[in-house]
Amino acid sequence: RLARRVVELRQLPGGLDQMPAVRRVGEWYTSSFVGIRRSPPVVDAASEGAFRELLESIYERHAPTLVTMAKGVHELKAKLEAEHGPSFDFGEAGEIHEFLDRFYMSRIGIRILIGQYLELHREPHDSHSEGWVGLINRHTSAAEIAEQAAFDAKYLCDRTHGDAPEVVILGRTDGTFTYIPSHLY
């Protein structure tokens, strides 16, 4: 997965691969790929610990990828508007949007794989309540997550505008399902 992203980041359409922020992301992916390829095989607790530390550093290194890629897109948009005038419609850059969709979906997959590994190997193992397996909660409540999102949005609205609309969650609120709650909110 990392190697594919390295190749894609070097061959982006429309000059996106030349933007400094996108190059920085490409360097992160290259460094992560090289680190994993050069890591010794996991054969005992010590080598597992070293591998876990490597994955932790990769996970942290890639944390700002979303914002950094957005900065790269903004850099390209500014460049194209300077070259073609303010009437340039960046929304018509379909190849770039398609790449970004694929890139972000892959990023989610990579972060889930690394995050799940790290959670399963974290000390102590009982950090979550019953029903958790790494990042996955076997009893995810969409209603509880929606309530937390509404509470946070209300706080931000109150703080920014002095008022907030009331949010009412309707329907069946007692259902649960197996999911990664952090991907809902």
XYZ file of N, CA and C in Angstrom:
555
model
N 0.824 -1.202 0.000
C 0.000 0.000 0.000
C 0.862 1.259 0.000
N 1.870 1.268 0.855
C 2.742 2.444 0.918
C 3.482 2.650 -0.399
N 3.993 1.574 -0.984
C 4.731 1.680 -2.246
C 3.846 2.224 -3.361
N 2.601 1.786 -3.402
C 1.672 2.299 -4.424
C 1.461 3.802 -4.264
N 1.338 4.248 -3.008
C 1.145 5.677 -2.784
C 2.392 6.464 -3.198
N 3.573 5.907 -2.945
C 4.819 6.573 -3.352
C 4.817 6.773 -4.861
N 4.497 5.716 -5.612
C 4.478 5.801 -7.068
C 3.426 6.812 -7.515
N 2.228 6.747 -6.965
C 1.163 7.681 -7.355
C 1.537 9.127 -7.048
N 2.145 9.355 -5.881
C 2.500 10.718 -5.493
C 3.568 11.323 -6.408
N 4.280 10.489 -7.131
C 5.300 10.974 -8.072
C 4.748 11.181 -9.474
N 3.519 10.757 -9.723
C 2.947 10.820 -11.069
C 1.579 11.492 -11.072
N 1.398 12.496 -10.268
C 0.083 13.116 -10.142
C -0.237 14.008 -11.335
N -1.498 14.100 -11.668
C -1.904 14.943 -12.796
C -1.884 16.424 -12.429
N -1.826 17.226 -13.460
C -2.007 18.664 -13.316
C -0.919 19.405 -12.558
N 0.218 18.770 -12.312
C 1.284 19.443 -11.586
C 1.178 19.333 -10.075
N 0.216 18.570 -9.592
C 0.048 18.425 -8.144
C 1.289 17.810 -7.510
N 1.952 16.910 -8.250
C 3.151 16.256 -7.707
C 4.320 17.225 -7.516
N 4.240 18.408 -8.084
C 5.314 19.400 -7.956
C 5.109 20.360 -6.783
N 3.978 20.295 -6.130
C 3.700 21.204 -5.024
C 4.520 20.777 -3.792
N 5.123 21.753 -3.101
C 5.987 21.430 -1.953
C 5.300 20.577 -0.884
N 4.071 20.865 -0.565
C 3.377 20.096 0.481
C 3.158 18.651 0.040
N 2.852 18.444 -1.224
C 2.632 17.091 -1.733
C 3.961 16.330 -1.772
N 5.024 17.022 -2.112
C 6.346 16.383 -2.075
C 6.700 15.939 -0.661
N 6.339 16.761 0.319
C 6.591 16.399 1.717
C 5.852 15.112 2.078
N 4.594 15.001 1.667
C 3.831 13.777 1.925
C 4.497 12.596 1.225
N 4.963 12.800 0.004
C 5.666 11.740 -0.715
C 6.913 11.290 0.028
N 7.631 12.232 0.627
C 8.812 11.879 1.423
C 8.419 11.047 2.645
N 7.279 11.379 3.276
C 6.813 10.599 4.426
C 6.519 9.163 4.015
N 5.822 9.000 2.892
C 5.474 7.663 2.432
C 6.719 6.874 2.036
N 7.661 7.537 1.377
C 8.912 6.864 1.002
C 9.662 6.420 2.250
N 9.789 7.306 3.210
C 10.495 6.981 4.449
C 9.820 5.823 5.181
N 8.512 5.825 5.215
C 7.773 4.755 5.892
C 7.963 3.419 5.181
N 7.883 3.447 3.852
C 8.079 2.221 3.081
C 9.482 1.660 3.305
N 10.488 2.518 3.213
C 11.874 2.077 3.401
C 12.062 1.534 4.817
N 11.486 2.200 5.809
C 11.599 1.729 7.185
C 11.036 0.343 7.387
N 9.878 0.080 6.802
C 9.266 -1.242 6.929
C 10.081 -2.289 6.170
N 10.528 -1.951 4.953
C 11.316 -2.912 4.163
C 12.630 -3.271 4.847
N 13.220 -2.309 5.556
C 14.509 -2.558 6.207
C 14.383 -3.141 7.606
N 13.169 -3.204 8.115
C 13.012 -3.719 9.479
C 13.242 -5.227 9.496
N 13.918 -5.700 10.535
C 14.157 -7.151 10.616
C 12.847 -7.887 10.894
N 12.799 -9.167 10.572
C 11.573 -9.932 10.826
C 11.266 -9.995 12.321
N 9.993 -10.071 12.629
C 9.563 -10.201 14.021
C 9.676 -11.678 14.393
N 10.590 -11.968 15.330
C 10.810 -13.364 15.733
C 10.701 -13.571 17.242
N 10.688 -12.457 17.990
C 10.595 -12.573 19.449
C 10.026 -11.258 20.000
N 9.910 -11.185 21.311
C 9.316 -10.001 21.954
C 10.117 -8.738 21.678
N 11.430 -8.847 21.662
C 12.266 -7.668 21.426
C 12.072 -7.129 20.007
N 12.067 -8.018 19.021
C 11.890 -7.560 17.637
C 10.459 -7.075 17.408
N 9.498 -7.651 18.126
C 8.117 -7.155 18.030
C 8.027 -5.751 18.601
N 8.732 -5.522 19.707
C 8.752 -4.187 20.300
C 9.352 -3.153 19.359
N 10.428 -3.524 18.687
C 11.061 -2.616 17.730
C 10.123 -2.333 16.553
N 9.419 -3.379 16.087
C 8.481 -3.199 14.983
C 7.316 -2.309 15.410
N 6.824 -2.516 16.615
C 5.733 -1.684 17.134
C 6.173 -0.220 17.197
N 7.398 0.034 17.663
C 7.917 1.408 17.715
C 8.006 2.015 16.314
N 8.421 1.214 15.343
C 8.478 1.690 13.961
C 7.081 2.085 13.491
N 6.094 1.224 13.748
C 4.721 1.536 13.333
C 4.179 2.762 14.058
N 4.528 2.920 15.326
C 4.097 4.116 16.057
C 4.667 5.375 15.412
N 5.941 5.325 15.014
C 6.551 6.500 14.384
C 5.906 6.783 13.028
N 5.583 5.738 12.279
C 4.907 5.915 10.990
C 3.516 6.508 11.206
N 2.794 5.981 12.188
C 1.451 6.467 12.484
C 1.481 7.957 12.821
N 2.445 8.356 13.639
C 2.579 9.773 14.017
C 3.053 10.623 12.843
N 3.994 10.112 12.072
C 4.527 10.858 10.921
C 3.409 11.209 9.956
N 2.492 10.268 9.758
C 1.440 10.463 8.766
C 0.192 11.162 9.326
N 0.187 11.482 10.603
C -0.987 12.141 11.197
C -1.384 13.422 10.462
N -0.436 14.291 10.059
C -0.845 15.529 9.382
C -1.038 15.405 7.868
N -1.122 14.192 7.356
C -1.217 14.003 5.904
C -2.432 14.710 5.311
N -3.570 14.603 5.939
C -4.793 15.209 5.415
C -4.617 16.717 5.215
N -4.132 17.398 6.234
C -3.949 18.852 6.169
C -2.846 19.209 5.174
N -1.782 18.426 5.154
C -0.659 18.722 4.263
C -1.066 18.540 2.801
N -1.830 17.492 2.504
C -2.317 17.320 1.127
C -3.264 18.453 0.749
N -4.108 18.867 1.674
C -5.013 19.987 1.398
C -4.212 21.251 1.085
N -3.119 21.434 1.806
C -2.250 22.583 1.527
C -1.665 22.468 0.125
N -1.257 21.268 -0.271
C -0.723 21.060 -1.613
C -1.752 21.369 -2.689
N -2.985 20.955 -2.475
C -4.061 21.261 -3.425
C -4.280 22.772 -3.487
N -4.237 23.416 -2.335
C -4.399 24.873 -2.305
C -3.244 25.553 -3.059
N -2.019 25.042 -2.885
C -0.866 25.592 -3.606
C -1.071 25.469 -5.117
N -1.540 24.301 -5.571
C -1.769 24.099 -6.999
C -2.882 25.007 -7.503
N -3.936 25.122 -6.734
C -5.061 25.987 -7.136
C -4.590 27.424 -7.311
N -3.789 27.916 -6.367
C -3.268 29.285 -6.461
C -2.373 29.440 -7.694
N -1.549 28.441 -7.968
C -0.657 28.479 -9.132
C -1.467 28.514 -10.424
N -2.478 27.648 -10.521
C -3.290 27.592 -11.737
C -4.121 28.859 -11.925
N -4.612 29.422 -10.837
C -5.355 30.680 -10.944
C -4.439 31.813 -11.377
N -3.191 31.790 -10.923
C -2.221 32.814 -11.342
C -1.900 32.672 -12.828
N -1.831 31.422 -13.314
C -1.517 31.180 -14.723
C -2.703 31.421 -15.642
N -3.916 31.050 -15.200
C -5.093 31.093 -16.074
C -6.098 32.174 -15.698
N -5.841 32.910 -14.643
C -6.756 33.948 -14.214
C -7.734 33.443 -13.168
N -8.403 34.380 -12.498
C -9.306 34.002 -11.401
C -10.541 33.229 -11.851
N -10.802 33.197 -13.144
C -11.972 32.458 -13.626
C -11.685 30.961 -13.777
N -10.442 30.541 -13.512
C -10.095 29.122 -13.617
C -10.959 28.321 -12.652
N -11.572 27.253 -13.165
C -12.474 26.423 -12.354
C -11.759 25.148 -11.930
N -11.276 25.140 -10.700
C -10.549 23.986 -10.174
C -11.474 22.779 -10.022
N -12.756 23.015 -9.918
C -13.728 21.933 -9.806
C -13.755 21.038 -11.038
N -13.231 21.522 -12.148
C -13.201 20.748 -13.387
C -11.997 19.816 -13.468
N -11.116 19.862 -12.477
C -9.905 19.024 -12.479
C -10.253 17.619 -11.989
N -10.975 16.881 -12.814
C -11.489 15.567 -12.439
C -10.424 14.560 -12.070
N -9.300 14.542 -12.813
C -8.233 13.585 -12.508
C -7.675 13.801 -11.106
N -7.544 15.051 -10.722
C -7.017 15.364 -9.384
C -7.999 14.903 -8.321
N -9.269 15.156 -8.525
C -10.286 14.740 -7.553
C -10.351 13.218 -7.442
N -10.222 12.536 -8.567
C -10.220 11.064 -8.544
C -9.010 10.537 -7.782
N -7.849 11.144 -8.021
C -6.654 10.725 -7.279
C -6.866 10.934 -5.782
N -7.353 12.105 -5.405
C -7.525 12.410 -3.981
C -8.492 11.431 -3.323
N -9.568 11.063 -4.022
C -10.498 10.074 -3.481
C -9.793 8.748 -3.215
N -9.026 8.269 -4.202
C -8.288 7.007 -4.028
C -7.239 7.129 -2.921
N -6.551 8.244 -2.909
C -5.489 8.451 -1.930
C -6.042 8.441 -0.505
N -7.127 9.163 -0.277
C -7.688 9.229 1.074
C -8.303 7.904 1.504
N -8.900 7.169 0.578
C -9.430 5.850 0.930
C -8.285 4.912 1.314
N -7.199 4.975 0.576
C -6.037 4.150 0.908
C -5.457 4.566 2.254
N -5.407 5.865 2.508
C -4.878 6.355 3.778
C -5.700 5.816 4.946
N -7.005 5.811 4.795
C -7.869 5.264 5.846
C -7.511 3.794 6.094
N -7.357 3.033 5.019
C -7.012 1.623 5.165
C -5.682 1.416 5.863
N -4.684 2.190 5.483
C -3.359 2.078 6.102
C -3.443 2.422 7.586
N -4.143 3.499 7.907
C -4.230 3.905 9.318
C -5.023 2.892 10.146
N -6.026 2.264 9.547
C -6.761 1.226 10.277
C -5.840 0.045 10.556
N -5.107 -0.396 9.550
C -4.210 -1.542 9.747
C -3.167 -1.255 10.823
N -2.520 -0.106 10.728
C -1.491 0.230 11.722
C -2.125 0.466 13.087
N -3.222 1.210 13.121
C -3.888 1.504 14.387
C -4.379 0.253 15.086
N -4.922 -0.692 14.332
C -5.402 -1.940 14.914
C -4.229 -2.729 15.498
N -3.143 -2.815 14.768
C -1.953 -3.523 15.265
C -1.470 -2.884 16.567
N -1.369 -1.558 16.570
C -0.867 -0.864 17.763
C -1.801 -1.053 18.956
N -3.104 -0.990 18.721
C -4.063 -1.179 19.810
C -3.991 -2.591 20.378
N -3.841 -3.563 19.510
C -3.775 -4.950 19.974
C -2.481 -5.253 20.733
N -1.454 -4.449 20.516
C -0.171 -4.684 21.170
C 0.133 -3.646 22.249
N -0.865 -2.865 22.589
C -0.668 -1.832 23.607
C -0.733 -2.436 24.998
N 0.031 -1.846 25.909
C 0.009 -2.281 27.323
C -0.765 -1.257 28.122
N -1.612 -1.580 29.022
C -2.169 -2.915 29.233
C -3.276 -3.192 28.222
N -3.627 -4.443 28.071
C -4.620 -4.834 27.071
C -6.039 -4.492 27.486
N -6.267 -4.208 28.757
C -7.632 -3.940 29.214
C -7.948 -2.449 29.223
N -7.365 -1.682 28.300
C -7.567 -0.239 28.279
C -8.988 0.143 27.876
N -9.677 -0.706 27.148
C -11.063 -0.458 26.764
C -11.968 -1.346 27.617
N -13.220 -0.975 27.648
C -14.176 -1.836 28.335
C -14.468 -3.061 27.468
N -15.243 -3.954 27.998
C -15.579 -5.180 27.271
C -16.260 -4.841 25.947
N -15.982 -5.643 24.962
C -16.587 -5.432 23.652
C -15.631 -4.816 22.651
N -14.478 -4.388 23.115
C -13.482 -3.784 22.225
C -12.470 -4.829 21.789
N -12.112 -4.770 20.504
C -11.016 -5.560 19.955
C -10.158 -4.582 19.171
N -9.123 -4.060 19.828
C -8.310 -3.026 19.195
C -9.132 -1.763 19.000
N -9.208 -1.309 17.760
C -9.989 -0.106 17.427
C -11.480 -0.399 17.280
N -11.827 -1.656 17.210
C -13.189 -2.077 16.874
C -14.016 -2.283 18.136
N -15.181 -1.660 18.152
C -16.122 -1.840 19.248
C -17.254 -2.727 18.742
N -17.439 -3.856 19.389
C -18.505 -4.777 18.967
C -19.885 -4.268 19.353
N -19.957 -3.188 20.107
C -21.243 -2.643 20.566
C -21.312 -1.139 20.286
N -20.964 -0.740 19.086
C -21.006 0.669 18.708
C -22.452 1.144 18.658
N -22.708 2.262 19.314
C -24.042 2.855 19.320
C -24.030 4.133 18.486
N -24.700 4.081 17.351
C -24.772 5.258 16.492
C -25.456 6.416 17.218
N -26.443 6.100 18.039
C -27.159 7.146 18.777
C -26.227 7.863 19.757
N -25.416 7.100 20.485
C -24.472 7.724 21.426
C -23.458 8.597 20.704
N -22.982 8.127 19.573
C -22.006 8.908 18.807
C -22.664 10.167 18.255
N -23.895 10.047 17.761
C -24.621 11.222 17.258
C -24.871 12.225 18.382
N -25.201 11.731 19.572
C -25.409 12.620 20.721
C -24.122 13.374 21.063
N -22.982 12.680 21.036
C -21.711 13.345 21.320
C -21.386 14.383 20.250
N -21.625 14.055 18.992
C -21.385 15.005 17.901
C -22.282 16.236 18.048
N -23.547 16.015 18.393
C -24.474 17.124 18.587
C -24.049 17.990 19.767
N -23.619 17.357 20.845
C -23.144 18.089 22.028
C -21.948 18.970 21.662
N -20.993 18.402 20.922
C -19.804 19.161 20.521
C -20.165 20.300 19.571
N -21.076 20.029 18.614
C -21.503 21.075 17.679
C -22.234 22.191 18.413
N -23.063 21.831 19.381
C -23.779 22.824 20.180
C -22.795 23.704 20.927
N -21.785 23.093 21.514
C -20.768 23.856 22.234
C -20.083 24.851 21.298
N -19.680 24.397 20.114
C -19.000 25.281 19.169
C -19.911 26.415 18.700
N -21.183 26.082 18.419
C -22.132 27.115 17.993
C -22.353 28.138 19.099
N -22.567 27.666 20.336
C -22.760 28.575 21.465
C -21.556 29.494 21.630
N -20.391 28.908 21.541
C -19.154 29.673 21.751
C -18.921 30.684 20.621
N -19.227 30.284 19.391
C -18.964 31.144 18.237
C -20.086 32.145 17.986
N -21.336 31.684 18.105
C -22.468 32.529 17.707
C -23.377 32.928 18.864
N -23.135 32.377 20.033
C -23.958 32.714 21.184
C -25.253 31.934 21.278
N -25.502 31.066 20.325
C -26.728 30.273 20.329
C -26.501 29.027 19.484
N -27.335 28.028 19.705
C -27.220 26.791 18.934
C -28.594 26.158 18.795
N -28.839 25.525 17.652
C -30.131 24.844 17.496
C -30.183 23.599 18.369
N -31.380 23.222 18.729
C -31.583 21.994 19.483
C -31.517 20.819 18.509
N -30.861 19.758 18.895
C -30.765 18.568 18.054
C -31.566 17.456 18.722
N -32.455 16.863 17.952
C -33.273 15.767 18.460
C -32.968 14.535 17.619
N -32.592 13.460 18.283
C -32.309 12.210 17.589
C -33.558 11.342 17.681
N -34.110 11.033 16.544
C -35.356 10.272 16.480
C -35.096 8.848 16.021
N -36.050 7.992 16.252
C -35.950 6.615 15.792
C -35.434 5.701 16.883
N -35.079 4.547 16.486
C -34.560 3.551 17.423
C -33.150 3.929 17.834
N -32.944 4.129 19.098
C -31.635 4.565 19.586
C -30.916 3.494 20.401
N -31.505 2.315 20.477
C -30.898 1.269 21.305
C -30.085 0.256 20.503
N -29.996 0.428 19.206
C -29.275 -0.523 18.370
C -27.766 -0.344 18.454
N -27.042 -1.440 18.323
C -25.582 -1.401 18.270
C -25.104 -2.282 17.124
N -23.873 -2.054 16.705
C -23.271 -2.839 15.642
C -21.758 -2.813 15.807
N -21.071 -3.693 15.131
C -19.620 -3.768 15.196
C -19.036 -2.777 14.207
N -18.179 -1.871 14.736
C -17.621 -0.834 13.880
C -16.449 -0.163 14.594
N -15.761 0.705 13.879
C -14.713 1.532 14.454
C -15.339 2.888 14.760
N -15.670 3.171 16.014
C -16.413 4.394 16.338
C -15.728 5.682 15.887
N -14.411 5.715 15.915
C -13.712 6.944 15.512
C -13.915 7.268 14.037
N -14.430 6.335 13.257
C -14.709 6.620 11.851
C -16.117 7.148 11.629
N -16.893 7.182 12.697
C -18.218 7.802 12.594
C -18.172 9.260 13.029
N -17.336 9.539 14.028
C -17.179 10.918 14.499
C -15.874 11.024 15.226
